[in-house]
Short mmCIF file of C-alpha atoms in Angstrom, two decimals:
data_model
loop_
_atom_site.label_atom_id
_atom_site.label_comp_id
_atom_site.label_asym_id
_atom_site.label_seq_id
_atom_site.Cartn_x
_atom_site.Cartn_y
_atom_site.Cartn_z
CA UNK A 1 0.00 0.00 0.00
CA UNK A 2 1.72 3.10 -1.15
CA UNK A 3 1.90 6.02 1.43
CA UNK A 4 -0.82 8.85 1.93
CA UNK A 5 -0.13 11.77 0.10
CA UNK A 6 1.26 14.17 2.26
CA UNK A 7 0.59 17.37 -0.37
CA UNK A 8 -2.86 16.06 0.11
CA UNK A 9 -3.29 16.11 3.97
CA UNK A 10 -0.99 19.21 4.77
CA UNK A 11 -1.63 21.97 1.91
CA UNK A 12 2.02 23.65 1.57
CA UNK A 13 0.41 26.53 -0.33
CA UNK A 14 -2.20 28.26 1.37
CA UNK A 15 -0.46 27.17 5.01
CA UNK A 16 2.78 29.22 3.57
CA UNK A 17 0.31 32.09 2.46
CA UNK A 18 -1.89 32.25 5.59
CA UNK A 19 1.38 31.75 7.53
CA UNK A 20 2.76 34.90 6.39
CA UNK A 21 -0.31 36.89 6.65
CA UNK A 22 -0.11 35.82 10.28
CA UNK A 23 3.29 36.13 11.01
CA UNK A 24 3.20 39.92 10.16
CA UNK A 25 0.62 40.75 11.46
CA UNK A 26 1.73 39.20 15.10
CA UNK A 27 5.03 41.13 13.91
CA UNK A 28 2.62 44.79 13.84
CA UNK A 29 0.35 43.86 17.28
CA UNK A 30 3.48 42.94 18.77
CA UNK A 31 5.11 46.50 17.83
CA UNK A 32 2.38 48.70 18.67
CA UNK A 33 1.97 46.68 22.10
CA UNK A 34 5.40 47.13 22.95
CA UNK A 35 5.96 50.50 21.82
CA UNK A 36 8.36 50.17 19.13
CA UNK A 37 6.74 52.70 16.54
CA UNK A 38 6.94 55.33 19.32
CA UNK A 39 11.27 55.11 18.55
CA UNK A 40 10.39 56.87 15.37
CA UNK A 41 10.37 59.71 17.48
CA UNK A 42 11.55 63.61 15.92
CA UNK A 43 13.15 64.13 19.40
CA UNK A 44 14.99 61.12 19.02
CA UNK A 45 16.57 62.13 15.88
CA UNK A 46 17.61 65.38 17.33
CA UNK A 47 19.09 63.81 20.92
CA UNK A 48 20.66 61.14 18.57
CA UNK A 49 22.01 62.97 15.27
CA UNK A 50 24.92 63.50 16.25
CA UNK A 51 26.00 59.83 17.09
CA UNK A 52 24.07 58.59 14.06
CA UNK A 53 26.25 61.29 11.64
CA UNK A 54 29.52 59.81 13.41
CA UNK A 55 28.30 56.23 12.31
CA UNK A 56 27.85 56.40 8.98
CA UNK A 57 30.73 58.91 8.26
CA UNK A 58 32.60 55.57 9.03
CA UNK A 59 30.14 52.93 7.60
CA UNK A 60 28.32 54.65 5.32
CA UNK A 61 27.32 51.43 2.79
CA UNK A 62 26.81 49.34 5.79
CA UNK A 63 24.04 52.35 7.51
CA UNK A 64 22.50 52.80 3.69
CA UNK A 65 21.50 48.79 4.14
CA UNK A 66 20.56 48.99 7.64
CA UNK A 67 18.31 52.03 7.08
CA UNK A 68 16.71 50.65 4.02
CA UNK A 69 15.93 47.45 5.71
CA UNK A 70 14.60 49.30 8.42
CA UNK A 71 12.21 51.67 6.92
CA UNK A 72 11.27 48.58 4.66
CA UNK A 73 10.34 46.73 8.35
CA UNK A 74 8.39 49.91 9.39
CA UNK A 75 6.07 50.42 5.84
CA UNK A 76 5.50 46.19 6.38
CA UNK A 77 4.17 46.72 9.58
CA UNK A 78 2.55 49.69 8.68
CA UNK A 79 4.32 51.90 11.26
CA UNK A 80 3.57 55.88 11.17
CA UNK A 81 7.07 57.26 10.56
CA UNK A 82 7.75 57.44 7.01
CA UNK A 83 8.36 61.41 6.64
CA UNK A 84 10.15 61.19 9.43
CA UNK A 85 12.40 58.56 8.36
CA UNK A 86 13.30 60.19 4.72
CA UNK A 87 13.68 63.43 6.40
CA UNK A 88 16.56 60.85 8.53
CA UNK A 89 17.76 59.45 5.39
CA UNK A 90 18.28 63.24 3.84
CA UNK A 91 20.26 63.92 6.99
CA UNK A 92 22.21 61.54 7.34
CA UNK A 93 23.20 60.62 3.59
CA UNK A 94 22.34 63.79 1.70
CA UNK A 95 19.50 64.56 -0.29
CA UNK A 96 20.77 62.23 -3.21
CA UNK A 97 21.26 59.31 -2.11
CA UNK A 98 19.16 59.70 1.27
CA UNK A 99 16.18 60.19 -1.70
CA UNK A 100 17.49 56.47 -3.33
CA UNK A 101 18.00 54.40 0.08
CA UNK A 102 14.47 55.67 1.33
CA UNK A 103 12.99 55.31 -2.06
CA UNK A 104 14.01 51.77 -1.93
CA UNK A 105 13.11 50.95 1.96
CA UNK A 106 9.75 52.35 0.58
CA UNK A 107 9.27 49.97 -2.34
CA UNK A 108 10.79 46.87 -0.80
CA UNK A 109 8.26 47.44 2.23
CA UNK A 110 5.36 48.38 0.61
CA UNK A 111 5.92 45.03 -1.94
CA UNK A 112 6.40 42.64 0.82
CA UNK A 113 2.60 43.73 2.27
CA UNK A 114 1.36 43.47 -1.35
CA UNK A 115 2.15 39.85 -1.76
CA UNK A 116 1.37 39.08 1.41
CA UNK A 117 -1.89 40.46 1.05
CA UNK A 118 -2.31 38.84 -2.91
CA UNK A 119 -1.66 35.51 -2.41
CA UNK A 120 -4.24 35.08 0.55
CA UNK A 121 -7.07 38.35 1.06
CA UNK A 122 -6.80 38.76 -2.63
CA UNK A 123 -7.09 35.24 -3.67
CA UNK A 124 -9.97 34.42 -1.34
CA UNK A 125 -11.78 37.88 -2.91
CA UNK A 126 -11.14 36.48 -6.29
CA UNK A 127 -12.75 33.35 -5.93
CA UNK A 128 -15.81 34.78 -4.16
CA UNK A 129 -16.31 38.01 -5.73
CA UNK A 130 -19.71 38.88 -7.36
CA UNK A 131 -20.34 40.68 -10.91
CA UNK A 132 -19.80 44.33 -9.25
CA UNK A 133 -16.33 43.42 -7.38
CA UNK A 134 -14.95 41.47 -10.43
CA UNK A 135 -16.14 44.57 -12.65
CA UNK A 136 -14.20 46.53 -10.68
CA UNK A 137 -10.87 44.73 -10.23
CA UNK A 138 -10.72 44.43 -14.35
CA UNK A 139 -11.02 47.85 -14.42
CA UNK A 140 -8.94 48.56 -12.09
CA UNK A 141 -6.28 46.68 -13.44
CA UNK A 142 -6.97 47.86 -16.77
CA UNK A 143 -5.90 51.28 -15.85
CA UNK A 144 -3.67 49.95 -12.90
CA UNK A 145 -0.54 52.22 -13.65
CA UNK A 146 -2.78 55.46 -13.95
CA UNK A 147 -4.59 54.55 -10.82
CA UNK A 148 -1.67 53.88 -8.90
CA UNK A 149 0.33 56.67 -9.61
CA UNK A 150 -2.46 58.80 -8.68
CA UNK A 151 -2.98 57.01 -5.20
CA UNK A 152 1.33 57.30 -4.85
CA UNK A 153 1.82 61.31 -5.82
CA UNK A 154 -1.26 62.54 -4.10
CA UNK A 155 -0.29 62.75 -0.32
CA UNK A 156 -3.81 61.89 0.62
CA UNK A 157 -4.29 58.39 0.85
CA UNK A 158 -2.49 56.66 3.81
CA UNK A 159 0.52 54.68 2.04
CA UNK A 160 -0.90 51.53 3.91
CA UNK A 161 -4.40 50.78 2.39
CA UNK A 162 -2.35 52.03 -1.15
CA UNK A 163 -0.02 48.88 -0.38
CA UNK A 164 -3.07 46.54 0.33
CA UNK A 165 -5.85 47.78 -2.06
CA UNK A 166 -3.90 46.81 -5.32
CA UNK A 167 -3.19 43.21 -4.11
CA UNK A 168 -7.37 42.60 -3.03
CA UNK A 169 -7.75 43.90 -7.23
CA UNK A 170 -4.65 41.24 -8.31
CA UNK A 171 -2.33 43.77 -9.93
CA UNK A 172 0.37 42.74 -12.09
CA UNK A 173 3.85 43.06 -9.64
CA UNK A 174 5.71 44.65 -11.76
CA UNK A 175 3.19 47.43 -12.25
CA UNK A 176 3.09 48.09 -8.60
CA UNK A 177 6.50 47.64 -8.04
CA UNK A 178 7.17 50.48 -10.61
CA UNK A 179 4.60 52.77 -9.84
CA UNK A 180 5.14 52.74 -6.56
CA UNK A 181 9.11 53.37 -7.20
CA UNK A 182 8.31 56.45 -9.41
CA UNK A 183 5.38 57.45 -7.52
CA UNK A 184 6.98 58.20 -4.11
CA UNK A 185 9.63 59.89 -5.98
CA UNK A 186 8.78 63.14 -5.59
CA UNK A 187 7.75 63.29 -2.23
CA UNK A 188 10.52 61.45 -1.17
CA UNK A 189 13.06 63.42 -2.58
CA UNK A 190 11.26 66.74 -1.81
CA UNK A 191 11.58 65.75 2.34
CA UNK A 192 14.72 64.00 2.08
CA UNK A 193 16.25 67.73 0.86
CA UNK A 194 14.71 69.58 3.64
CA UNK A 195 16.40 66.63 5.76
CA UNK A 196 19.63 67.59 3.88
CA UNK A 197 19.16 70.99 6.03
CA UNK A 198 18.88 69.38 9.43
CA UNK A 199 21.54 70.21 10.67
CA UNK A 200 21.38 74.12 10.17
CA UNK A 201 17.35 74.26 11.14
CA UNK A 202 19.12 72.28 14.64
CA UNK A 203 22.02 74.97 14.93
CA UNK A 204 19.04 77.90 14.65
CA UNK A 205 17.04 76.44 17.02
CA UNK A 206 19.95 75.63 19.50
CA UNK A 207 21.03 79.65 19.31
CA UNK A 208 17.88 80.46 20.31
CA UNK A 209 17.46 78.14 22.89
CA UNK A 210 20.70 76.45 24.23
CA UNK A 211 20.69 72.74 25.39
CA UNK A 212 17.30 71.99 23.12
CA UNK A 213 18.94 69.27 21.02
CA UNK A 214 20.49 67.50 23.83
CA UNK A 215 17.18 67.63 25.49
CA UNK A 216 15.41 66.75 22.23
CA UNK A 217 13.06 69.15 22.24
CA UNK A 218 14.05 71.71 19.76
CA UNK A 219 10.95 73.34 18.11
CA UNK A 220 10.45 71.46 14.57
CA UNK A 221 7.72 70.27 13.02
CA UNK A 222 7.52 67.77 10.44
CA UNK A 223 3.74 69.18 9.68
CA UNK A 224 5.05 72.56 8.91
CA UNK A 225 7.28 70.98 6.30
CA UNK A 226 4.42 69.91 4.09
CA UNK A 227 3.33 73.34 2.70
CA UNK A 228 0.67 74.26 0.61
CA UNK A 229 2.69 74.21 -2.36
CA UNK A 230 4.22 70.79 -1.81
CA UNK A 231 0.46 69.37 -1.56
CA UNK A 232 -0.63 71.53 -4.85
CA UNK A 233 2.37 69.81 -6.83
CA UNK A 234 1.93 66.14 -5.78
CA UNK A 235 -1.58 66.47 -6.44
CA UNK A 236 -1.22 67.66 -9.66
CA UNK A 237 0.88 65.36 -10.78
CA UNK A 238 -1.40 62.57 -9.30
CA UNK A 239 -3.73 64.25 -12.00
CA UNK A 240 -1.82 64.27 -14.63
CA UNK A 241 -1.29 60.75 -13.79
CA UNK A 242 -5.26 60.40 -14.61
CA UNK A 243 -5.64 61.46 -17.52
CA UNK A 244 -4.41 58.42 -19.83
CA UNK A 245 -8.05 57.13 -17.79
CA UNK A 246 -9.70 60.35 -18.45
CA UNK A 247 -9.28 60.03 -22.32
CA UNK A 248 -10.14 56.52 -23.16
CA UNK A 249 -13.48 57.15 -20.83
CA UNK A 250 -14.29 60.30 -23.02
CA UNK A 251 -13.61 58.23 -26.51
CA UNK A 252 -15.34 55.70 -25.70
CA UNK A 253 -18.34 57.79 -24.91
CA UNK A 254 -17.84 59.51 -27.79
CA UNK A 255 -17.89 56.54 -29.87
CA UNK A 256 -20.43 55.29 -28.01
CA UNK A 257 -22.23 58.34 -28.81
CA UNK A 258 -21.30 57.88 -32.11
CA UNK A 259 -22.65 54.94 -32.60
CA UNK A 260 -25.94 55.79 -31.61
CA UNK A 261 -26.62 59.00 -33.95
#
């Protein structure tokens, strides 16, 4: 009698799928829990800047992978910290290559939770979706790059549900991969350069009140740095980003409207 099939009896598949979905998010309770997103802290880059500059003036490949990997750790578990961490990455490696290294933390992240999320909430959703949802997914997809460039540029849309929502619709991964490489771009660069000025906002705020970055508590805000004009331009070019969508809907009524005359 030959032996039961093991494939069979203990699904490898979905068990790896499901197993992942679990494991991260036990990796995200067990963060927030224990306070670990609260170490993404604006006071603890200004106690700490210092020491951190000293560090990668004398490993500076070695910090570029250890900061990547970390901010890609923080966008998997959906931490709050990501202008916070490129504004790090501009001070500490210069608005150049700060940009790359938090472009790529970004995508690496934010591609981890997408296949994590495809090949198990998206799977299940395809195989019981109704008429409406699957309506939506194929035209979602069909338009994919459009629609997730918009969702990237415009600074609207917490980064999160833009990881998850493509992977529920079954997105091609190399269309999310690339827009969201190209889509963060902007904003990533555009904070990583004011990071690039740390130093001298720090050395402004310490003449006017002495001690304040060894006590952490200079006065800088993050929210301040997203003006008005920053928003205007991303969303914009999220717009512009639309319109490729924006024209085949309007020819298609207008052949549609064509055809009827």
């Amino acid at each position: 009698m030959s032996e039961p099939d093991q494939t069979r009896r203990f699904p490898v598949a979905p068990l790896l799928r499901w197993g992942a979905l679990c494991l991260l998010a036990g990796l995200t309770l067990t963060g927030y829990l224990n306070g670990w997103h609260e170490a993404l802290s604006l006071s603890g880059l200004i106690r700490h800047r210092e020491a951190l500059s000293t560090y990668v003036s004398g490993n500076r490949l070695e910090a570029m992978a250890l900061f990547a990997l970390a901010y890609a750790a923080v966008v998997a578990m959906s931490f709050p910290g990501g202008v916070l961490l490129t504004v790090a990455a501009g001070a500490m490696f210069g608005w150049w290559m700060g940009g790359l290294v938090a472009v790529t933390g970004a995508t690496v992240g934010a591609t981890l939770v997408f296949l994590i999320a495809r090949s198990s909430l998206g799977t299940v959703l395809a195989r019981r979706a109704g008429p409406f949802v699957r309506k939506l997914s194929d035209g979602f997809r069909r338009d994919a790059a459009s629609y997730l460039l918009f969702l990237r540029l415009t600074p609207v849309f917490p980064f999160w549900l833009v990881n998850i929502a493509p992977a529920l619709f079954q997105v091609p991964l190399g269309i999310y991969v690339l827009t969201t490489a190209i889509g963060i771009l902007p904003g990533t660069f555009a904070f990583a350069m004011v990071g690039s000025g740390f130093d001298s906002v720090i050395a402004a705020q310490e003449a006017l009140d002495p001690g304040c970055a060894a006590r952490g508590d200079c006065k800088v805000s993050l929210m301040a740095l997203l003006t008005p004009q920053l928003v205007t331009a991303l969303v914009a070019m999220g717009l512009v980003a639309l319109l490729p969508v924006v024209l085949r809907l309007w020819r298609r009524r207008r052949a549609g409207g064509g055809a009827e005359e």
